[in-house]
Amino acid sequence: MHSIRSIFVATLAVVIAGVTLVFAASLGLALAGIASVIMFGSWIAAKMQPAPVRARCYARTGKPGQREPRIWNDGRGTIIDL
């Protein structure tokens, strides 16, 4: 009777370990899939942002020593170099 019970407990332990392994593997695959979808979405969003456009501003003529100011947008904000 003890050997039948020990075989049953060992079989039950192996089944529980297998179910736990399958659950952990499927959960890991699900998390990896979610992470890859988020990374792909952020990559697409970064590619869809418009390229910086150079703005032009001309110096007023008639004042000696005044040069043309340089204005551009580097994607983080507008930079004005007077």
PDB file of C-alpha atoms in Angstrom:
ATOM      1  CA  MET A   1       0.000   0.000   0.000  1.00  0.00           C
ATOM      2  CA  HIS A   2       2.859   2.388   0.775  1.00  0.00           C
ATOM      3  CA  SER A   3       4.469   1.829  -2.599  1.00  0.00           C
ATOM      4  CA  ILE A   4       1.212   2.564  -4.458  1.00  0.00           C
ATOM      5  CA  ARG A   5       0.737   5.740  -2.441  1.00  0.00           C
ATOM      6  CA  SER A   6       4.333   6.850  -3.046  1.00  0.00           C
ATOM      7  CA  ILE A   7       3.962   6.188  -6.804  1.00  0.00           C
ATOM      8  CA  PHE A   8       0.738   8.214  -6.817  1.00  0.00           C
ATOM      9  CA  VAL A   9       2.362  11.126  -4.911  1.00  0.00           C
ATOM     10  CA  ALA A  10       5.423  11.070  -7.181  1.00  0.00           C
ATOM     11  CA  THR A  11       3.218  11.065 -10.287  1.00  0.00           C
ATOM     12  CA  LEU A  12       1.135  13.919  -8.872  1.00  0.00           C
ATOM     13  CA  ALA A  13       4.327  15.912  -8.118  1.00  0.00           C
ATOM     14  CA  VAL A  14       5.609  15.374 -11.668  1.00  0.00           C
ATOM     15  CA  VAL A  15       2.258  16.478 -13.122  1.00  0.00           C
ATOM     16  CA  ILE A  16       2.167  19.598 -10.935  1.00  0.00           C
ATOM     17  CA  ALA A  17       5.753  20.442 -11.889  1.00  0.00           C
ATOM     18  CA  GLY A  18       4.912  19.995 -15.583  1.00  0.00           C
ATOM     19  CA  VAL A  19       1.823  22.196 -15.362  1.00  0.00           C
ATOM     20  CA  THR A  20       3.842  24.842 -13.528  1.00  0.00           C
ATOM     21  CA  LEU A  21       6.564  24.699 -16.182  1.00  0.00           C
ATOM     22  CA  VAL A  22       4.065  25.041 -19.031  1.00  0.00           C
ATOM     23  CA  PHE A  23       2.319  27.936 -17.270  1.00  0.00           C
ATOM     24  CA  ALA A  24       5.606  29.766 -16.630  1.00  0.00           C
ATOM     25  CA  ALA A  25       6.758  29.245 -20.223  1.00  0.00           C
ATOM     26  CA  SER A  26       3.473  30.508 -21.666  1.00  0.00           C
ATOM     27  CA  LEU A  27       3.522  33.513 -19.350  1.00  0.00           C
ATOM     28  CA  GLY A  28       7.107  34.285 -20.414  1.00  0.00           C
ATOM     29  CA  LEU A  29       6.173  34.052 -24.085  1.00  0.00           C
ATOM     30  CA  ALA A  30       3.180  36.322 -23.524  1.00  0.00           C
ATOM     31  CA  LEU A  31       5.334  38.946 -21.790  1.00  0.00           C
ATOM     32  CA  ALA A  32       7.954  38.731 -24.541  1.00  0.00           C
ATOM     33  CA  GLY A  33       5.232  39.203 -27.157  1.00  0.00           C
ATOM     34  CA  ILE A  34       3.794  42.220 -25.379  1.00  0.00           C
ATOM     35  CA  ALA A  35       7.261  43.767 -25.018  1.00  0.00           C
ATOM     36  CA  SER A  36       8.029  43.232 -28.704  1.00  0.00           C
ATOM     37  CA  VAL A  37       4.726  44.819 -29.768  1.00  0.00           C
ATOM     38  CA  ILE A  38       5.430  47.851 -27.562  1.00  0.00           C
ATOM     39  CA  MET A  39       8.970  48.180 -28.935  1.00  0.00           C
ATOM     40  CA  PHE A  40       7.739  47.881 -32.518  1.00  0.00           C
ATOM     41  CA  GLY A  41       5.077  50.523 -31.874  1.00  0.00           C
ATOM     42  CA  SER A  42       7.577  52.954 -30.399  1.00  0.00           C
ATOM     43  CA  TRP A  43       9.899  52.355 -33.367  1.00  0.00           C
ATOM     44  CA  ILE A  44       7.077  53.123 -35.813  1.00  0.00           C
ATOM     45  CA  ALA A  45       6.081  56.229 -33.825  1.00  0.00           C
ATOM     46  CA  ALA A  46       9.670  57.496 -33.876  1.00  0.00           C
ATOM     47  CA  LYS A  47       9.905  57.010 -37.649  1.00  0.00           C
ATOM     48  CA  MET A  48       6.632  58.876 -38.234  1.00  0.00           C
ATOM     49  CA  GLN A  49       7.760  62.077 -36.504  1.00  0.00           C
ATOM     50  CA  PRO A  50       8.491  64.847 -38.975  1.00  0.00           C
ATOM     51  CA  ALA A  51      12.054  65.830 -39.763  1.00  0.00           C
ATOM     52  CA  PRO A  52      13.235  69.189 -38.401  1.00  0.00           C
ATOM     53  CA  VAL A  53      12.675  72.064 -40.831  1.00  0.00           C
ATOM     54  CA  ARG A  54      15.112  74.938 -41.013  1.00  0.00           C
ATOM     55  CA  ALA A  55      13.426  78.271 -40.311  1.00  0.00           C
ATOM     56  CA  ARG A  56      14.726  81.433 -41.897  1.00  0.00           C
ATOM     57  CA  CYS A  57      14.849  84.936 -40.492  1.00  0.00           C
ATOM     58  CA  TYR A  58      16.544  87.734 -42.336  1.00  0.00           C
ATOM     59  CA  ALA A  59      18.487  90.554 -40.724  1.00  0.00           C
ATOM     60  CA  ARG A  60      17.263  94.079 -41.185  1.00  0.00           C
ATOM     61  CA  THR A  61      19.318  95.931 -43.716  1.00  0.00           C
ATOM     62  CA  GLY A  62      20.747  99.320 -42.960  1.00  0.00           C
ATOM     63  CA  LYS A  63      22.365  98.503 -39.617  1.00  0.00           C
ATOM     64  CA  PRO A  64      26.107  97.951 -39.885  1.00  0.00           C
ATOM     65  CA  GLY A  65      27.570  94.835 -38.274  1.00  0.00           C
ATOM     66  CA  GLN A  66      24.298  92.995 -37.991  1.00  0.00           C
ATOM     67  CA  ARG A  67      24.256  89.462 -39.376  1.00  0.00           C
ATOM     68  CA  GLU A  68      21.484  87.045 -40.216  1.00  0.00           C
ATOM     69  CA  PRO A  69      20.213  85.179 -37.128  1.00  0.00           C
ATOM     70  CA  ARG A  70      20.198  81.413 -37.363  1.00  0.00           C
ATOM     71  CA  ILE A  71      17.014  79.673 -36.191  1.00  0.00           C
ATOM     72  CA  TRP A  72      16.415  75.927 -36.248  1.00  0.00           C
ATOM     73  CA  ASN A  73      14.455  73.234 -34.487  1.00  0.00           C
ATOM     74  CA  ASP A  74      16.436  70.205 -33.348  1.00  0.00           C
ATOM     75  CA  GLY A  75      13.381  68.202 -32.304  1.00  0.00           C
ATOM     76  CA  ARG A  76      13.625  69.240 -28.658  1.00  0.00           C
ATOM     77  CA  GLY A  77      12.889  72.916 -29.168  1.00  0.00           C
ATOM     78  CA  THR A  78      13.590  75.931 -31.324  1.00  0.00           C
ATOM     79  CA  ILE A  79      17.125  77.321 -31.172  1.00  0.00           C
ATOM     80  CA  ILE A  80      17.762  80.953 -32.075  1.00  0.00           C
ATOM     81  CA  ASP A  81      21.386  81.986 -32.600  1.00  0.00           C
ATOM     82  CA  LEU A  82      21.579  85.754 -32.739  1.00  0.00           C
TER      83      LEU A  82
END
